[in-house]
Coordinates of C-alpha atoms in Angstrom, one line a residue:
M1 CA 0.0 0.0 0.0
S2 CA 2.2 2.7 1.3
P3 CA 0.2 5.6 2.7
K4 CA 2.7 7.6 4.7
I5 CA 4.0 5.8 7.7
W6 CA 7.6 6.7 7.2
Q7 CA 9.1 9.8 6.0
G8 CA 9.7 9.8 2.4
R9 CA 12.7 8.2 0.9
R10 CA 12.7 10.4 -2.2
G11 CA 12.9 14.0 -1.2
L12 CA 15.2 16.0 -3.3
V13 CA 14.1 15.5 -6.9
A14 CA 11.3 14.0 -8.8
V15 CA 12.9 11.5 -11.3
R16 CA 10.6 10.7 -14.2
G17 CA 11.3 7.4 -15.8
G18 CA 14.7 7.2 -14.3
H19 CA 16.6 9.3 -16.8
H20 CA 16.9 12.8 -15.4
W21 CA 19.2 12.0 -12.5
R22 CA 22.3 12.5 -14.6
A23 CA 21.6 16.2 -14.8
V24 CA 21.0 16.6 -11.1
W25 CA 23.2 14.2 -9.3
P26 CA 26.1 16.6 -8.9
V27 CA 23.7 18.9 -7.1
L28 CA 22.5 16.1 -5.0
L29 CA 26.0 15.1 -4.2
A30 CA 26.8 18.5 -2.9
A31 CA 23.6 18.7 -0.9
A32 CA 24.1 15.2 0.6
L33 CA 27.6 15.9 1.5
G34 CA 26.7 19.0 3.3
L35 CA 23.9 17.1 5.1
V36 CA 26.0 14.1 6.0
L37 CA 28.9 16.2 7.3
L38 CA 26.5 18.4 9.3
L39 CA 24.4 15.6 10.8
A40 CA 26.8 12.7 11.3
G41 CA 29.9 14.5 12.0
C42 CA 31.7 11.6 10.4
G43 CA 33.6 13.3 7.6
S44 CA 35.2 16.3 9.2
S45 CA 38.8 15.1 8.7
S46 CA 38.7 13.9 5.1
Q47 CA 37.5 15.0 1.8
P48 CA 34.8 12.7 0.5
G49 CA 35.6 10.5 -2.4
E50 CA 39.4 11.1 -2.2
K51 CA 42.0 8.3 -1.6
G52 CA 42.6 7.7 -5.3
G53 CA 38.9 7.7 -6.2
S54 CA 38.4 4.6 -4.1
G55 CA 35.4 6.1 -2.3
E56 CA 37.0 5.1 1.0
G57 CA 35.7 7.8 3.2
Q58 CA 35.5 8.2 6.9
A59 CA 32.7 5.7 7.3
A60 CA 34.9 2.9 5.9
A61 CA 37.9 3.9 8.1
K62 CA 36.0 3.3 11.3
A63 CA 36.1 -0.5 11.5
G64 CA 34.0 -0.7 14.6
E65 CA 31.2 1.6 13.3
L66 CA 28.6 1.6 10.6
V67 CA 26.9 4.4 8.8
L68 CA 23.7 3.5 7.1
A69 CA 21.3 5.4 4.8
I70 CA 18.6 2.8 4.2
G71 CA 15.4 4.7 4.5
G72 CA 13.3 7.1 6.5
E73 CA 12.3 7.0 10.1
P74 CA 9.0 6.0 11.7
D75 CA 6.9 9.0 12.3
A76 CA 5.4 7.3 15.4
G77 CA 8.7 6.3 16.8
F78 CA 9.9 2.9 18.0
D79 CA 7.0 1.4 20.0
P80 CA 6.1 -2.1 18.8
T81 CA 2.6 -1.9 20.4
T82 CA 1.7 0.8 17.9
G83 CA 3.3 -0.8 14.8
W84 CA 7.1 -0.4 15.0
G85 CA 8.9 -3.4 13.5
R86 CA 6.0 -5.1 11.8
Y87 CA 8.0 -4.7 8.5
G88 CA 11.6 -5.6 8.9
S89 CA 13.1 -5.9 12.4
P90 CA 12.3 -4.0 15.6
L91 CA 16.1 -3.8 16.3
F92 CA 15.7 -2.5 19.9
Q93 CA 13.2 -5.1 21.0
S94 CA 13.2 -8.9 20.6
T95 CA 10.3 -11.1 19.6
L96 CA 9.1 -14.5 20.8
L97 CA 9.8 -16.1 17.5
A98 CA 11.8 -14.9 14.4
R99 CA 12.5 -15.8 10.8
D100 CA 15.9 -17.0 9.7
N101 CA 17.5 -15.9 6.4
D102 CA 15.5 -18.7 4.6
L103 CA 12.3 -17.3 6.2
N104 CA 11.9 -20.4 8.4
I105 CA 10.4 -19.8 11.8
V106 CA 12.9 -20.1 14.6
K107 CA 12.8 -19.4 18.3
D108 CA 14.0 -16.1 19.7
L109 CA 12.8 -15.2 23.2
A110 CA 10.7 -18.4 23.1
T111 CA 12.3 -21.7 24.1
D112 CA 9.3 -23.7 23.2
Y113 CA 5.6 -23.2 22.2
Q114 CA 2.6 -25.4 22.1
V115 CA -0.7 -25.0 20.3
S116 CA -3.8 -26.8 21.6
P117 CA -5.5 -29.2 19.2
D118 CA -8.4 -26.8 18.8
G119 CA -6.0 -24.0 17.9
L120 CA -7.4 -21.7 20.7
T121 CA -4.6 -21.9 23.3
W122 CA -1.0 -21.0 22.6
T123 CA 1.4 -21.6 25.4
V124 CA 4.9 -20.1 25.1
K125 CA 7.9 -20.8 27.3
I126 CA 10.5 -17.9 27.3
R127 CA 14.2 -17.9 28.1
T128 CA 15.4 -17.1 31.6
D129 CA 18.4 -15.0 30.6
A130 CA 16.8 -12.2 28.7
R131 CA 17.2 -8.7 30.0
F132 CA 16.2 -5.3 28.8
S133 CA 18.8 -2.7 28.0
D134 CA 18.3 -1.2 31.4
G135 CA 19.4 -4.4 33.0
K136 CA 16.1 -5.6 34.3
P137 CA 14.9 -9.1 33.5
L138 CA 12.3 -9.8 30.9
T139 CA 9.5 -12.0 32.2
A140 CA 6.3 -13.4 31.0
A141 CA 4.5 -10.5 32.7
D142 CA 6.2 -8.2 30.1
V143 CA 5.0 -10.4 27.3
A144 CA 1.5 -10.4 28.6
Y145 CA 1.6 -6.6 29.1
T146 CA 2.9 -6.1 25.5
Y147 CA 0.1 -8.0 23.9
E148 CA -2.6 -6.5 26.1
T149 CA -1.3 -3.0 25.4
A150 CA -1.1 -3.6 21.6
A151 CA -4.6 -5.1 21.6
K152 CA -5.9 -1.9 23.2
S153 CA -3.9 0.5 21.1
G154 CA -6.2 0.4 18.1
S155 CA -3.1 0.6 15.9
V156 CA -2.1 -1.4 12.8
V157 CA -1.2 -4.3 15.1
D158 CA -4.3 -6.6 14.6
L159 CA -4.9 -8.5 17.8
S160 CA -8.7 -8.6 17.4
V161 CA -8.6 -12.4 17.6
L162 CA -7.0 -12.3 21.1
A163 CA -9.4 -13.2 23.9
G164 CA -6.8 -12.9 26.6
V165 CA -3.2 -13.4 27.6
Q166 CA -1.7 -14.2 31.0
A167 CA 1.6 -15.0 32.6
L168 CA 1.2 -18.5 34.1
D169 CA 4.6 -18.1 35.9
E170 CA 7.7 -16.0 35.5
H171 CA 8.7 -17.7 32.2
T172 CA 5.4 -19.0 30.8
V173 CA 2.8 -17.0 29.0
Q174 CA -0.5 -18.3 27.6
F175 CA -2.6 -16.8 24.8
K176 CA -6.3 -17.5 24.5
L177 CA -7.8 -16.9 21.0
K178 CA -11.5 -16.2 20.2
Q179 CA -11.1 -18.6 17.3
P180 CA -8.3 -20.5 15.6
R181 CA -6.0 -18.2 13.7
S182 CA -3.2 -19.8 11.6
T183 CA -1.6 -16.4 11.1
F184 CA -1.3 -15.7 14.8
V185 CA 2.3 -17.1 14.6
N186 CA 3.3 -14.1 12.6
L187 CA 2.4 -11.8 15.5
L188 CA 4.8 -13.8 17.7
I189 CA 7.4 -13.1 15.0
T190 CA 6.9 -9.4 14.5
L191 CA 5.6 -7.9 17.8
G192 CA 8.6 -6.8 19.9
I193 CA 8.3 -7.1 23.7
V194 CA 8.3 -3.9 25.7
P195 CA 9.1 -3.6 29.4
K196 CA 6.0 -3.2 31.7
H197 CA 8.1 -1.1 34.1
A198 CA 9.4 1.3 31.5
H199 CA 6.6 1.7 29.0
G200 CA 5.0 5.1 29.1
G201 CA 4.0 8.0 27.0
D202 CA 7.6 8.8 26.0
Y203 CA 8.5 5.2 25.2
A204 CA 8.4 5.6 21.4
K205 CA 11.1 8.2 21.5
N206 CA 13.2 6.4 24.2
P207 CA 12.6 2.7 23.7
V208 CA 14.0 0.1 26.2
G209 CA 14.1 -3.4 24.8
S210 CA 15.9 -6.7 24.8
G211 CA 17.1 -6.6 21.2
P212 CA 20.7 -6.5 19.9
Y213 CA 20.9 -2.7 20.0
K214 CA 19.9 0.1 22.3
L215 CA 19.0 3.7 21.2
V216 CA 21.5 6.3 22.2
Q217 CA 20.4 9.4 20.3
W218 CA 17.6 10.3 17.9
D219 CA 17.7 13.6 16.1
K220 CA 14.3 13.4 14.4
G221 CA 14.5 13.9 10.7
Q222 CA 18.2 13.7 10.8
Q223 CA 19.9 10.7 12.3
L224 CA 19.6 7.8 14.8
I225 CA 22.6 6.5 16.8
V226 CA 22.5 3.0 18.4
E227 CA 25.0 0.9 20.4
P228 CA 24.9 -2.7 21.4
N229 CA 22.6 -3.7 24.2
P230 CA 25.1 -5.0 26.8
Y231 CA 22.5 -7.4 28.1
Y232 CA 21.5 -9.0 24.8
Y233 CA 21.3 -12.7 25.1
G234 CA 22.1 -13.4 21.4
S235 CA 25.3 -13.2 19.3
R236 CA 27.2 -10.0 20.1
P237 CA 27.0 -7.4 17.3
A238 CA 30.3 -6.7 15.7
F239 CA 29.8 -2.9 15.6
K240 CA 30.0 -0.7 18.7
K241 CA 28.1 2.1 17.0
V242 CA 25.6 2.3 14.1
T243 CA 24.4 5.6 12.7
F244 CA 21.3 5.7 10.6
L245 CA 21.1 8.8 8.4
F246 CA 17.6 9.8 7.2
L247 CA 18.4 10.8 3.6
S248 CA 16.3 10.5 0.6
E249 CA 17.3 7.7 -1.8
D250 CA 18.8 10.2 -4.2
A251 CA 20.9 11.9 -1.4
A252 CA 21.8 8.4 -0.1
F253 CA 23.3 7.6 -3.5
A254 CA 25.3 10.8 -3.5
A255 CA 26.5 10.0 0.0
A256 CA 27.6 6.6 -1.2
R257 CA 29.5 8.1 -4.1
A258 CA 31.2 10.4 -1.6
G259 CA 32.3 7.4 0.6
Q260 CA 30.3 8.7 3.6
V261 CA 28.1 5.6 4.2
D262 CA 28.6 1.9 4.5
V263 CA 25.2 1.0 3.1
A264 CA 22.9 3.1 1.0
A265 CA 19.4 2.2 -0.2
V266 CA 19.0 3.6 -3.7
P267 CA 16.3 3.7 -6.4
H268 CA 16.6 1.0 -9.1
M269 CA 17.5 3.6 -11.7
F270 CA 20.9 4.1 -9.9
A271 CA 21.6 0.3 -9.8
K272 CA 23.6 0.3 -13.1
Q273 CA 26.0 3.0 -11.8
S274 CA 29.3 2.2 -10.2
V275 CA 30.3 3.5 -6.8
P276 CA 34.0 3.3 -6.0
G277 CA 34.6 1.0 -3.0
M278 CA 31.1 -0.4 -3.0
R279 CA 29.2 -3.2 -4.6
L280 CA 25.5 -3.4 -5.6
V281 CA 23.4 -5.8 -3.5
A282 CA 20.0 -6.3 -5.2
V283 CA 17.7 -8.1 -2.8
K284 CA 14.6 -9.9 -4.0
S285 CA 11.4 -8.9 -2.3
V286 CA 7.7 -9.4 -2.2
D287 CA 7.4 -5.6 -2.3
N288 CA 5.0 -5.5 -5.2
R289 CA 3.2 -2.9 -7.2
G290 CA -0.2 -3.5 -8.7
I291 CA -3.4 -1.9 -9.9
M292 CA -6.5 -2.2 -7.7
F293 CA -9.8 -1.9 -9.6
P294 CA -13.2 -0.9 -8.2
T295 CA -15.2 -4.1 -8.8
V296 CA -18.8 -2.7 -8.2
P297 CA -20.8 -0.3 -10.4
S298 CA -21.0 3.4 -9.4
G299 CA -23.7 4.9 -7.4
Q300 CA -22.9 3.8 -3.8
K301 CA -21.2 5.9 -1.1
T302 CA -19.3 5.1 2.1
K303 CA -20.7 6.2 5.4
D304 CA -18.6 9.3 5.3
G305 CA -19.7 10.1 1.8
R306 CA -16.8 8.9 -0.4
P307 CA -18.0 7.6 -3.8
V308 CA -17.9 3.9 -4.4
G309 CA -17.8 2.0 -7.7
N310 CA -16.8 2.4 -11.3
D311 CA -19.0 1.2 -14.2
V312 CA -16.1 0.3 -16.5
T313 CA -13.8 -1.5 -14.1
A314 CA -16.8 -3.3 -12.5
D315 CA -16.9 -5.4 -15.7
P316 CA -14.6 -8.4 -15.1
A317 CA -13.9 -8.6 -18.8
V318 CA -12.1 -5.2 -18.6
R319 CA -10.0 -6.3 -15.6
R320 CA -9.1 -9.6 -17.2
A321 CA -8.2 -8.0 -20.5
I322 CA -5.9 -5.6 -18.8
N323 CA -4.2 -8.4 -17.0
L324 CA -3.7 -10.2 -20.3
A325 CA -2.4 -7.3 -22.2
V326 CA 0.1 -6.0 -19.7
D327 CA 3.7 -7.1 -20.5
R328 CA 5.1 -7.5 -17.1
Q329 CA 8.6 -8.5 -18.1
T330 CA 8.8 -5.3 -20.2
L331 CA 7.8 -3.3 -17.1
V332 CA 10.7 -5.0 -15.3
N333 CA 13.1 -4.4 -18.1
T334 CA 12.2 -0.7 -18.7
V335 CA 10.6 0.9 -15.7
L336 CA 12.7 -1.1 -13.2
E337 CA 15.7 -1.4 -15.5
G338 CA 15.8 -5.1 -14.7
Q339 CA 15.7 -4.8 -10.9
G340 CA 12.6 -6.9 -10.2
R341 CA 10.3 -9.7 -11.3
P342 CA 6.9 -9.9 -12.9
A343 CA 4.1 -10.2 -10.2
Y344 CA 0.9 -12.2 -10.6
T345 CA -0.4 -12.1 -7.0
V346 CA 0.3 -10.3 -3.7
C347 CA 2.4 -13.3 -2.5
D348 CA 4.4 -14.7 -5.4
N349 CA 6.9 -17.4 -4.4
L350 CA 5.8 -17.5 -0.8
P351 CA 4.6 -20.8 0.7
W352 CA 1.0 -19.8 0.4
W353 CA 1.2 -18.8 -3.3
N354 CA -0.6 -20.8 -6.0
P355 CA 1.9 -21.0 -9.0
Q356 CA -1.1 -21.7 -11.4
T357 CA -1.8 -17.9 -11.2
V358 CA 1.1 -17.2 -13.6
I359 CA -0.7 -16.2 -16.7
Q360 CA 0.5 -15.8 -20.3
D361 CA 0.6 -12.0 -20.4
A362 CA 1.4 -9.5 -23.2
D363 CA -1.4 -11.2 -25.1
V364 CA -3.1 -8.2 -26.7
E365 CA -5.1 -10.4 -29.2
G366 CA -6.4 -12.6 -26.4
A367 CA -7.4 -9.5 -24.4
K368 CA -9.3 -8.2 -27.4
K369 CA -11.2 -11.4 -27.7
V370 CA -12.2 -11.2 -24.0
L371 CA -13.5 -7.7 -24.5
A372 CA -15.4 -8.6 -27.7
A373 CA -17.0 -11.6 -26.0
A374 CA -18.3 -9.3 -23.3
G375 CA -19.9 -6.9 -25.8
W376 CA -17.3 -4.2 -26.0
Q377 CA -17.0 -2.6 -29.5
D378 CA -15.6 0.5 -31.0
K379 CA -18.8 1.5 -32.9
D380 CA -17.8 5.2 -33.6
G381 CA -14.2 4.5 -34.7
D382 CA -12.6 6.8 -32.2
G383 CA -10.3 4.1 -30.8
V384 CA -12.2 3.7 -27.6
L385 CA -14.5 0.8 -27.0
E386 CA -18.2 1.2 -26.0
K387 CA -20.7 -1.1 -24.4
G388 CA -24.1 0.5 -24.8
S389 CA -23.7 4.1 -23.8
L390 CA -20.6 3.3 -21.6
E391 CA -17.1 4.2 -22.9
A392 CA -14.1 2.2 -21.8
R393 CA -12.5 5.1 -20.0
F394 CA -11.3 5.3 -16.4
T395 CA -8.8 7.1 -14.2
L396 CA -5.7 5.4 -12.6
V397 CA -4.3 7.4 -9.7
Y398 CA -0.9 7.0 -8.0
P399 CA 1.0 8.8 -5.2
A400 CA 2.3 11.9 -6.9
G401 CA 5.8 11.8 -5.3
D402 CA 6.5 8.2 -6.4
S403 CA 8.3 8.2 -9.8
T404 CA 8.3 4.4 -10.1
R405 CA 4.5 4.2 -9.7
Q406 CA 4.1 7.1 -12.1
S407 CA 6.2 5.3 -14.7
L408 CA 4.4 2.0 -14.2
A409 CA 1.0 3.7 -14.5
M410 CA 2.0 5.5 -17.7
A411 CA 3.4 2.3 -19.2
V412 CA 0.3 0.3 -18.4
R413 CA -1.8 3.1 -20.0
D414 CA 0.2 2.8 -23.2
M415 CA 0.0 -1.0 -23.1
V416 CA -3.8 -1.2 -22.9
K417 CA -4.5 1.6 -25.4
P418 CA -4.4 -0.8 -28.4
L419 CA -7.3 -2.6 -26.7
G420 CA -9.5 0.4 -27.0
I421 CA -9.3 1.2 -23.2
D422 CA -8.5 4.8 -22.4
I423 CA -6.8 5.3 -19.0
T424 CA -6.2 8.8 -17.6
V425 CA -3.2 8.8 -15.3
E426 CA -3.2 11.2 -12.4
G427 CA -0.8 11.7 -9.5
K428 CA -2.4 12.5 -6.2
S429 CA -1.6 12.9 -2.5
W430 CA -2.4 10.0 -0.2
D431 CA -5.1 12.2 1.4
D432 CA -6.7 12.6 -2.0
I433 CA -6.2 8.9 -2.9
K434 CA -8.1 7.9 0.3
Q435 CA -11.1 9.9 -1.0
L436 CA -10.8 8.6 -4.5
M437 CA -9.8 4.9 -4.1
H438 CA -13.2 3.3 -4.0
A439 CA -14.3 4.8 -7.4
N440 CA -11.0 4.9 -9.3
A441 CA -8.2 2.4 -10.1
V442 CA -5.1 2.9 -7.8
L443 CA -1.5 1.9 -8.2
F444 CA -0.8 0.4 -4.8
G445 CA 2.1 -1.5 -3.3
W446 CA 2.0 -4.3 -0.7
G447 CA 4.0 -7.3 0.2
S448 CA 4.3 -9.1 3.5
H449 CA 5.7 -12.3 5.1
D450 CA 2.2 -12.8 6.6
P451 CA -0.6 -14.3 4.5
L452 CA -3.1 -12.3 6.6
E453 CA -2.4 -9.5 4.1
M454 CA -4.3 -11.5 1.4
Y455 CA -7.2 -11.9 3.8
N456 CA -7.2 -8.1 4.5
L457 CA -7.1 -7.2 0.8
F458 CA -9.7 -9.6 -0.6
H459 CA -12.2 -10.7 2.0
S460 CA -15.6 -9.0 1.7
K461 CA -15.6 -8.2 5.4
N462 CA -12.9 -5.7 4.7
R463 CA -14.7 -3.8 1.9
G464 CA -13.9 -0.1 2.5
V465 CA -12.1 -0.8 5.9
E466 CA -9.2 1.6 6.1
W467 CA -6.9 0.8 3.1
F468 CA -8.1 -2.8 2.8
N469 CA -10.2 -4.0 -0.1
P470 CA -10.8 -0.5 -1.4
G471 CA -12.4 -2.0 -4.6
F472 CA -15.2 -3.6 -2.6
Y473 CA -14.3 -7.0 -4.0
N474 CA -16.8 -9.7 -3.0
N475 CA -16.7 -13.4 -3.9
P476 CA -18.4 -15.8 -1.4
A477 CA -16.3 -18.8 -2.6
V478 CA -13.1 -16.8 -2.0
D479 CA -14.4 -15.6 1.3
K480 CA -14.9 -19.2 2.4
Y481 CA -11.4 -20.3 1.4
L482 CA -9.9 -17.3 3.2
D483 CA -11.9 -18.1 6.3
Q484 CA -10.8 -21.7 6.1
A485 CA -7.2 -20.7 5.7
L486 CA -7.4 -18.4 8.7
Q487 CA -9.0 -21.0 10.9
A488 CA -6.8 -23.9 9.9
T489 CA -4.8 -25.4 12.8
D490 CA -2.2 -27.0 10.5
P491 CA 0.1 -24.7 8.5
A492 CA 0.1 -27.0 5.4
Q493 CA -3.7 -27.0 5.4
A494 CA -3.8 -23.2 5.8
N495 CA -1.5 -22.9 2.7
K496 CA -3.8 -25.1 0.7
Y497 CA -6.8 -22.8 1.4
W498 CA -4.8 -19.7 0.7
Q499 CA -3.9 -21.2 -2.7
L500 CA -7.5 -22.2 -3.5
A501 CA -8.6 -18.6 -2.8
Q502 CA -6.3 -17.5 -5.6
W503 CA -7.6 -20.1 -8.0
D504 CA -9.5 -23.4 -7.5
G505 CA -10.0 -24.3 -11.1
R506 CA -13.3 -22.3 -11.4
T507 CA -12.9 -19.1 -9.5
G508 CA -10.5 -17.1 -7.4
L509 CA -9.0 -13.7 -6.6
S510 CA -6.2 -14.0 -9.2
A511 CA -6.3 -12.9 -12.9
L512 CA -7.5 -16.4 -13.7
G513 CA -10.7 -15.6 -11.8
D514 CA -12.2 -12.3 -10.9
A515 CA -9.1 -10.2 -11.5
P516 CA -9.8 -7.5 -8.9
W517 CA -6.2 -6.5 -9.2
A518 CA -3.6 -6.4 -12.0
W519 CA -0.4 -7.2 -10.2
L520 CA 2.6 -5.9 -12.1
V521 CA 6.0 -6.3 -10.6
N522 CA 8.0 -7.3 -7.5
I523 CA 10.7 -4.8 -7.1
N524 CA 14.3 -5.6 -6.0
H525 CA 15.5 -3.5 -3.1
C526 CA 18.8 -2.1 -4.2
Y527 CA 21.7 -1.2 -1.9
F528 CA 25.2 -0.1 -2.4
V529 CA 27.3 -1.9 0.3
R530 CA 30.9 -1.1 1.3
E531 CA 33.2 -3.7 -0.3
N532 CA 34.7 -4.7 3.1
L533 CA 31.3 -5.2 4.7
D534 CA 29.7 -8.7 4.8
T535 CA 26.0 -8.4 5.4
G536 CA 25.4 -12.2 5.4
K537 CA 22.7 -13.9 3.4
N538 CA 20.0 -11.6 2.3
R539 CA 16.5 -12.8 2.8
I540 CA 13.5 -12.0 0.6
E541 CA 12.3 -8.7 1.9
P542 CA 8.8 -7.5 2.6
H543 CA 7.3 -4.1 1.6
G544 CA 9.7 -1.2 1.9
H545 CA 8.7 0.3 5.3
G546 CA 11.2 -0.4 8.0
W547 CA 14.7 -1.4 7.5
P548 CA 14.4 -5.0 6.4
I549 CA 18.1 -5.4 5.4
T550 CA 19.0 -5.0 9.1
A551 CA 17.0 -8.1 10.1
N552 CA 20.3 -10.0 10.4
I553 CA 22.5 -7.1 11.5
V554 CA 24.1 -9.1 14.3
E555 CA 25.7 -11.3 11.5
W556 CA 27.3 -8.3 9.8
R557 CA 31.1 -8.1 9.8
R558 CA 34.0 -6.3 8.3
K559 CA 35.9 -8.6 5.9

């Protein structure tokens, strides 16, 4: 999705189609250098980019320190009970379970957990040696407090299924669910534990946790400095100080060129450039981009008066034809300059993905046949199809500050034009998109390691709920599969139902079925990494909020 949760990663320039940066990067370089030197104080004794053009700046010279420019900061701070850490890693806090670099579920604070046969009771044993960064022990009471607080917060942390949680003893906590929930395990993976004794109104700015690092200094909008938590029970981090600089992607690239950072997250259009002393690390992700279509006719309104429905995209033939006509590999090759993969669902290549959903795309003639069979014809010869008095025209909106989504939207517009479908592309603010999204197509982005995202996007219960299912999609058969997946007590059985929801041979939420979305691409997350820095095995990353590359930061070492 990506309504603003984090400060923007693209602040200094709007890059259209990825080709204007060459004219502006020297300006960006100068701006970034000034900012880096001012904020981090890490380049005062050397000129950036010197040392024979090697790019070895001050950051590389400090073997025990890291300087990262890998994205923005969370506006709401670092409190897991209100959402911090649900994408990527909470860094300051630890979680009951975790995912390893192959995305397998492994124990973290938990030493064991049991699920009752009916799926309603989850009992978790926690380790006895965990301490918060203030030295006080972490107990089951802290775990219970964390989940109770998150459930009451009304935040993006969805604990609506939680009936209760209690500490059975100092190191055993038990969760009672209202109904079986196969995805509950993902909350144990993502929700960082906060200390009951030190969790107050100022916690988000001054977090205390049991994770590998502790916060030392946060200059909001500028930088964050962290140091190892001396009480961390896991592997000791190799770096005694890590500085996160909150630069736009463009400025991060300039800082990388200047040798001022060890890792820089950059837009894909910079990926073909060379940076002295650094290598490109392009990490696969499920960070997707796709077009959401309103699936119901116009005429309705939400309770707060927002228009619902679109007569053109309500026709499944239009949605299926667009899915067929779009050439996804060309989008990857051109818009993403090769840094990505075609996308066909919200969860490609994850365990709950149905590989049958990969369609033969770039099929313009096939798309024309679908439209003709549904009664769409160009009777007046103006190049736009009609069906009765209805013309095949609609608007596709995207967040105005996102050049990648802009380019994708424009490319799709051009790809479907030969069909006789006329798309008007408009950039809008997220506030405007929220008003428009039930009646217009929207270029969204999602991507999670939790299949609950599929439920949120496609179940009819979520029609018009916040940013979920904005197209008012409704298929009772799909709803049934999604419910069965959610209530399954066996992970393999849950995955089977998730896959059937996508396509069961007759219907489904994918392009083979109702096609409520046209998924386009999964983007690679691109980083320039200092040559002498080993960041371990990179895992498939979720949507771009958070700092997913730091999930294994305790494994990072200088070579």
